[in-house]
Amino acid sequence: MIYITRKEHFNAAHKLFNPAWSEEQNNATFGKCANKNWHGHNYDLYVTVKGAVNPDTGFVVNLKDLSTVIKTDVTEILDHKNLNMDVKGMPVMPSTENVAIFIWNILNPKVKEMGAVLHRIKLYETDSNYVEYFG
Amino acid sequence: MIYITRKEHFNAAHKLFNPAWSEEQNNATFGKCANKNWHGHNYDLYVTVKGAVNPDTGFVVNLKDLSTVIKTDVTEILDHKNLNMDVKGMPVMPSTENVAIFIWNILNPKVKEMGAVLHRIKLYETDSNYVEYFG
Amino acid sequence: MIYITRKEHFNAAHKLFNPAWSEEQNNATFGKCANKNWHGHNYDLYVTVKGAVNPDTGFVVNLKDLSTVIKTDVTEILDHKNLNMDVKGMPVMPSTENVAIFIWNILNPKVKEMGAVLHRIKLYETDSNYVEYFG
Amino acid sequence: MIYITRKEHFNAAHKLFNPAWSEEQNNATFGKCANKNWHGHNYDLYVTVKGAVNPDTGFVVNLKDLSTVIKTDVTEILDHKNLNMDVKGMPVMPSTENVAIFIWNILNPKVKEMGAVLHRIKLYETDSNYVEYFG
Amino acid sequence: MIYITRKEHFNAAHKLFNPAWSEEQNNATFGKCANKNWHGHNYDLYVTVKGAVNPDTGFVVNLKDLSTVIKTDVTEILDHKNLNMDVKGMPVMPSTENVAIFIWNILNPKVKEMGAVLHRIKLYETDSNYVEYFG
Amino acid sequence: MIYITRKEHFNAAHKLFNPAWSEEQNNATFGKCANKNWHGHNYDLYVTVKGAVNPDTGFVVNLKDLSTVIKTDVTEILDHKNLNMDVKGMPVMPSTENVAIFIWNILNPKVKEMGAVLHRIKLYETDSNYVEYFG
């Protein structure tokens, strides 16, 4: 069993604002992240898959294929988008946690089709904050 | 003469969309950056000032003071904001070039008051793109 | 279960010198790290906590709160300090290993009070050396 | 139990070309990585070992010794080499996966001799691709 | 006048070996870099252009266009190649200095066609070594 | 004319404390940097030299030689030292500015002996602060 990771990235706008709450409660909880006109981030996404090494290729999976899947099924949907407004199926609160789970749910069946197992989604919102989800 | 640089950062939403143009022309020129609901970035800002070294302190300027000025006069205005909607005086096109010039115009007189000379604004929009402005 | 990590940093002096040993044994074991007048590092600290996602916020914990706890209870005590002389409760040998365990012991009950579980302290002494402690 | 990691690096040429396959199949699978005259990388290698902290030193292992072992037994063999041609015992397919396993097999007994346990080999081929092997 | 920089990268094999010299002289001068079977690097390339800001776009040049030119005219030629064997017009000694000048000579007329001025080629061979060429 | 840069690093303790001033004035000016028992940093040092490319080697200077000079004449003197106590000739105030000038004065004649010209000393005290000195 060996683990291989591919890094991709996307840039998106979002805000953290719970519509069931008052503006005061939103500001008290989310601070500047609740700014009504949004803010944004350069997100760095690390996708880790695991499996056995194919002796013919030396690969767990072909990283070109993994990169293509991530770009087609994740980046294309999130890059240069507003996570609150533009992304079908995104939870109301597009926190880093929820975006990571959203990405896991997309990629988990795709990685299975490639003959490997999705191990981890690691998502950086800034250099100082990241989330890891293992399913 | 010696040069000292302080790094700060801010996260903001923006879009590149010229309202004098058709949507077609905007998309052809700006591509995904024209997405009507905005996208965003983690901006890294490097402010370089120059001057003589004060023999009592070993400093060109006190970096605590420079950091405070940048935070009060620049970061406070741009961080967790929408550059198209929330920032008074920002040009209609908040490209990295125009944001860097905007920051220069704020900081240039402030650095003079500190007894030094503003040398350069360097602004990263992503790890792959940055702008430098020398006035 | 999801994992979220916050990065903070502190700058400190230290030396590795076992007072129960001769100077020769100290130099043979610790080399330049035993320099009697200390040396120092920029330490990067990554604190990982785990828990369930709160559906109202999208958060495991509020990172503003986690950051405040780390700054108040760890950084305030270690930043711009001499780890051998200035820090109450620090082991005699302030190796990266022992500093990481020291930080774990401070943060573990604090994270519990926040309703989450401390998962890992990861501490970089330099770009080339880091320690991980899981309790 | 605590984990400590040392980073080292080496620069090497390689190609991914299965001699049992046709050139067409190699190109279809490996793309540019199959270029017959090789290409190359700056590899970053992170070696993680685990063990108890020695109370006399504050160390799991002395990082100077770990660094020396990695340099003598791994870097000396791989640095500024052609992984397909110059390295005895390297698999025919010097993929990042296989190079990581190759390094594990060298270091596992050496770390045991140092009184610790090899936990992980993490090998970056580029900033966007890395492999982890846990034995 | 404002300066904008785009980062691209390529991976290549090379060796430093002067065919007019003896093997001894090559080894004495270039050390491990003279390894006859080549070694390789992940090269990071920063291309800086300067010009006035177009008020309609906020751009000196459209970075999508600059990126396309770099990829088509430089990366396509150098990526996953052997700099000594595969690149027409490359000097016999593919040092970082000579590769940077080679790239300048390709991009200088192309940037002129885009209505801007090429200011600098900055080329990293490793994290510890880089070259800058200003024409 | 081409510019080449070599990165080295050293770890050191220091404090900013002007002995001609009261403790109050020191604390007001230098804040935590005046801590009497010192603190420390991982310093990153970038040395840039310029000259013509030697057609036989492709080099401005041999980076192995430049690295050796920096290590012998700078790093050996500053690494794992207390800049206030252990370094002969260091100004009383070991600010980043003064350390950069100190390094320039050592390396300037040495680079001349190598047949090149010292262009710049760039010294990072932290990821957020750096100084550049051009003589």
PDB file of C-alpha atoms in Angstrom, chain F:
ATOM      1  CA  MET F   1      26.063  41.161 -17.530  1.00  0.00           C
ATOM      2  CA  ILE F   2      24.099  38.534 -15.651  1.00  0.00           C
ATOM      3  CA  TYR F   3      23.190  38.102 -11.971  1.00  0.00           C
ATOM      4  CA  ILE F   4      23.414  34.893  -9.964  1.00  0.00           C
ATOM      5  CA  THR F   5      22.184  34.318  -6.428  1.00  0.00           C
ATOM      6  CA  ARG F   6      23.088  31.716  -3.841  1.00  0.00           C
ATOM      7  CA  LYS F   7      20.947  31.077  -0.765  1.00  0.00           C
ATOM      8  CA  GLU F   8      22.494  30.029   2.544  1.00  0.00           C
ATOM      9  CA  HIS F   9      21.118  30.196   6.071  1.00  0.00           C
ATOM     10  CA  PHE F  10      22.098  30.487   9.694  1.00  0.00           C
ATOM     11  CA  ASN F  11      20.318  30.372  13.053  1.00  0.00           C
ATOM     12  CA  ALA F  12      21.254  32.889  15.705  1.00  0.00           C
ATOM     13  CA  ALA F  13      20.164  34.565  18.924  1.00  0.00           C
ATOM     14  CA  HIS F  14      20.070  38.344  19.325  1.00  0.00           C
ATOM     15  CA  LYS F  15      18.335  41.169  21.100  1.00  0.00           C
ATOM     16  CA  LEU F  16      17.751  44.792  20.198  1.00  0.00           C
ATOM     17  CA  PHE F  17      18.771  46.778  23.242  1.00  0.00           C
ATOM     18  CA  ASN F  18      20.638  50.075  23.149  1.00  0.00           C
ATOM     19  CA  PRO F  19      22.850  50.164  26.245  1.00  0.00           C
ATOM     20  CA  ALA F  20      22.940  53.992  26.124  1.00  0.00           C
ATOM     21  CA  TRP F  21      19.174  54.064  26.748  1.00  0.00           C
ATOM     22  CA  SER F  22      16.984  53.318  29.743  1.00  0.00           C
ATOM     23  CA  GLU F  23      15.087  50.030  29.898  1.00  0.00           C
ATOM     24  CA  GLU F  24      11.869  52.001  29.402  1.00  0.00           C
ATOM     25  CA  GLN F  25      13.102  53.592  26.180  1.00  0.00           C
ATOM     26  CA  ASN F  26      14.365  50.223  24.945  1.00  0.00           C
ATOM     27  CA  ASN F  27      11.027  48.557  25.631  1.00  0.00           C
ATOM     28  CA  ALA F  28       9.089  51.431  24.055  1.00  0.00           C
ATOM     29  CA  THR F  29      11.208  51.247  20.897  1.00  0.00           C
ATOM     30  CA  PHE F  30      11.989  47.562  20.499  1.00  0.00           C
ATOM     31  CA  GLY F  31       9.124  45.881  22.357  1.00  0.00           C
ATOM     32  CA  LYS F  32       9.588  42.124  22.677  1.00  0.00           C
ATOM     33  CA  CYS F  33      12.835  42.339  20.658  1.00  0.00           C
ATOM     34  CA  ALA F  34      14.458  43.921  23.741  1.00  0.00           C
ATOM     35  CA  ASN F  35      13.915  40.804  25.922  1.00  0.00           C
ATOM     36  CA  LYS F  36      17.043  40.756  28.060  1.00  0.00           C
ATOM     37  CA  ASN F  37      17.647  37.012  27.704  1.00  0.00           C
ATOM     38  CA  TRP F  38      17.548  37.221  23.886  1.00  0.00           C
ATOM     39  CA  HIS F  39      15.383  35.554  21.313  1.00  0.00           C
ATOM     40  CA  GLY F  40      16.408  34.154  17.924  1.00  0.00           C
ATOM     41  CA  HIS F  41      15.732  33.573  14.245  1.00  0.00           C
ATOM     42  CA  ASN F  42      16.354  31.317  11.275  1.00  0.00           C
ATOM     43  CA  TYR F  43      18.039  33.780   8.932  1.00  0.00           C
ATOM     44  CA  ASP F  44      17.884  33.183   5.170  1.00  0.00           C
ATOM     45  CA  LEU F  45      20.731  34.857   3.294  1.00  0.00           C
ATOM     46  CA  TYR F  46      20.680  35.502  -0.462  1.00  0.00           C
ATOM     47  CA  VAL F  47      23.983  36.653  -1.974  1.00  0.00           C
ATOM     48  CA  THR F  48      23.769  38.071  -5.523  1.00  0.00           C
ATOM     49  CA  VAL F  49      26.870  38.592  -7.672  1.00  0.00           C
ATOM     50  CA  LYS F  50      27.092  39.918 -11.223  1.00  0.00           C
ATOM     51  CA  GLY F  51      29.500  39.597 -14.117  1.00  0.00           C
ATOM     52  CA  ALA F  52      29.933  38.275 -17.615  1.00  0.00           C
ATOM     53  CA  VAL F  53      29.357  34.637 -18.501  1.00  0.00           C
ATOM     54  CA  ASN F  54      32.570  32.649 -18.999  1.00  0.00           C
ATOM     55  CA  PRO F  55      31.997  30.802 -22.305  1.00  0.00           C
ATOM     56  CA  ASP F  56      34.033  27.759 -21.186  1.00  0.00           C
ATOM     57  CA  THR F  57      31.900  27.100 -18.101  1.00  0.00           C
ATOM     58  CA  GLY F  58      28.644  28.963 -18.729  1.00  0.00           C
ATOM     59  CA  PHE F  59      29.221  30.501 -15.280  1.00  0.00           C
ATOM     60  CA  VAL F  60      29.543  34.008 -13.867  1.00  0.00           C
ATOM     61  CA  VAL F  61      31.182  32.372 -10.871  1.00  0.00           C
ATOM     62  CA  ASN F  62      31.308  28.764  -9.818  1.00  0.00           C
ATOM     63  CA  LEU F  63      28.486  28.475  -7.269  1.00  0.00           C
ATOM     64  CA  LYS F  64      30.406  25.790  -5.388  1.00  0.00           C
ATOM     65  CA  ASP F  65      33.152  28.363  -4.776  1.00  0.00           C
ATOM     66  CA  LEU F  66      30.668  31.103  -3.869  1.00  0.00           C
ATOM     67  CA  SER F  67      28.904  28.745  -1.464  1.00  0.00           C
ATOM     68  CA  THR F  68      32.236  27.801   0.135  1.00  0.00           C
ATOM     69  CA  VAL F  69      33.185  31.468   0.623  1.00  0.00           C
ATOM     70  CA  ILE F  70      29.813  32.284   2.206  1.00  0.00           C
ATOM     71  CA  LYS F  71      30.035  29.276   4.509  1.00  0.00           C
ATOM     72  CA  THR F  72      33.659  29.872   5.517  1.00  0.00           C
ATOM     73  CA  ASP F  73      33.534  33.626   5.951  1.00  0.00           C
ATOM     74  CA  VAL F  74      29.931  34.291   7.007  1.00  0.00           C
ATOM     75  CA  THR F  75      27.986  31.251   8.148  1.00  0.00           C
ATOM     76  CA  GLU F  76      30.819  29.817  10.226  1.00  0.00           C
ATOM     77  CA  ILE F  77      30.921  33.139  12.130  1.00  0.00           C
ATOM     78  CA  LEU F  78      27.156  33.677  12.578  1.00  0.00           C
ATOM     79  CA  ASP F  79      25.523  30.240  12.693  1.00  0.00           C
ATOM     80  CA  HIS F  80      24.362  29.025  16.112  1.00  0.00           C
ATOM     81  CA  LYS F  81      25.810  32.169  17.672  1.00  0.00           C
ATOM     82  CA  ASN F  82      24.593  35.059  19.784  1.00  0.00           C
ATOM     83  CA  LEU F  83      24.931  38.080  17.511  1.00  0.00           C
ATOM     84  CA  ASN F  84      25.287  40.451  20.481  1.00  0.00           C
ATOM     85  CA  MET F  85      27.956  38.441  22.301  1.00  0.00           C
ATOM     86  CA  ASP F  86      29.801  36.052  20.002  1.00  0.00           C
ATOM     87  CA  VAL F  87      30.576  37.972  16.802  1.00  0.00           C
ATOM     88  CA  LYS F  88      33.669  40.190  16.605  1.00  0.00           C
ATOM     89  CA  GLY F  89      33.033  43.403  14.693  1.00  0.00           C
ATOM     90  CA  MET F  90      29.213  43.195  14.832  1.00  0.00           C
ATOM     91  CA  PRO F  91      27.630  46.605  15.613  1.00  0.00           C
ATOM     92  CA  VAL F  92      26.100  47.018  19.086  1.00  0.00           C
ATOM     93  CA  MET F  93      22.628  46.921  17.495  1.00  0.00           C
ATOM     94  CA  PRO F  94      22.421  43.651  15.508  1.00  0.00           C
ATOM     95  CA  SER F  95      19.340  44.670  13.534  1.00  0.00           C
ATOM     96  CA  THR F  96      18.712  42.949  10.205  1.00  0.00           C
ATOM     97  CA  GLU F  97      19.987  46.126   8.530  1.00  0.00           C
ATOM     98  CA  ASN F  98      23.279  46.041  10.415  1.00  0.00           C
ATOM     99  CA  VAL F  99      23.769  42.297   9.958  1.00  0.00           C
ATOM    100  CA  ALA F 100      23.251  42.698   6.195  1.00  0.00           C
ATOM    101  CA  ILE F 101      25.863  45.482   6.036  1.00  0.00           C
ATOM    102  CA  PHE F 102      28.219  43.374   8.192  1.00  0.00           C
ATOM    103  CA  ILE F 103      27.899  40.510   5.685  1.00  0.00           C
ATOM    104  CA  TRP F 104      28.396  42.859   2.699  1.00  0.00           C
ATOM    105  CA  ASN F 105      31.655  44.120   4.159  1.00  0.00           C
ATOM    106  CA  ILE F 106      32.976  40.577   4.531  1.00  0.00           C
ATOM    107  CA  LEU F 107      31.916  39.318   1.118  1.00  0.00           C
ATOM    108  CA  ASN F 108      32.613  42.356  -1.068  1.00  0.00           C
ATOM    109  CA  PRO F 109      36.409  41.834  -1.292  1.00  0.00           C
ATOM    110  CA  LYS F 110      36.022  38.050  -1.505  1.00  0.00           C
ATOM    111  CA  VAL F 111      33.701  38.265  -4.521  1.00  0.00           C
ATOM    112  CA  LYS F 112      36.134  40.667  -6.203  1.00  0.00           C
ATOM    113  CA  GLU F 113      38.872  38.039  -5.801  1.00  0.00           C
ATOM    114  CA  MET F 114      36.584  35.606  -7.613  1.00  0.00           C
ATOM    115  CA  GLY F 115      36.442  37.970 -10.611  1.00  0.00           C
ATOM    116  CA  ALA F 116      32.851  39.095 -10.087  1.00  0.00           C
ATOM    117  CA  VAL F 117      31.048  41.997  -8.428  1.00  0.00           C
ATOM    118  CA  LEU F 118      28.905  41.715  -5.307  1.00  0.00           C
ATOM    119  CA  HIS F 119      25.512  43.147  -6.232  1.00  0.00           C
ATOM    120  CA  ARG F 120      23.209  42.585  -3.275  1.00  0.00           C
ATOM    121  CA  ILE F 121      22.890  41.095   0.195  1.00  0.00           C
ATOM    122  CA  LYS F 122      19.280  40.094   0.912  1.00  0.00           C
ATOM    123  CA  LEU F 123      18.650  38.901   4.448  1.00  0.00           C
ATOM    124  CA  TYR F 124      15.372  37.485   5.768  1.00  0.00           C
ATOM    125  CA  GLU F 125      14.914  37.660   9.546  1.00  0.00           C
ATOM    126  CA  THR F 126      11.440  36.111   9.276  1.00  0.00           C
ATOM    127  CA  ASP F 127       9.128  35.267   6.380  1.00  0.00           C
ATOM    128  CA  SER F 128       7.633  38.739   6.842  1.00  0.00           C
ATOM    129  CA  ASN F 129      10.765  40.919   7.127  1.00  0.00           C
ATOM    130  CA  TYR F 130      13.813  41.265   4.918  1.00  0.00           C
ATOM    131  CA  VAL F 131      16.540  43.776   4.172  1.00  0.00           C
ATOM    132  CA  GLU F 132      18.427  44.456   0.936  1.00  0.00           C
ATOM    133  CA  TYR F 133      21.808  46.192   0.783  1.00  0.00           C
ATOM    134  CA  PHE F 134      23.604  47.172  -2.437  1.00  0.00           C
ATOM    135  CA  GLY F 135      26.766  48.716  -0.905  1.00  0.00           C
TER     136      GLY F 135
END
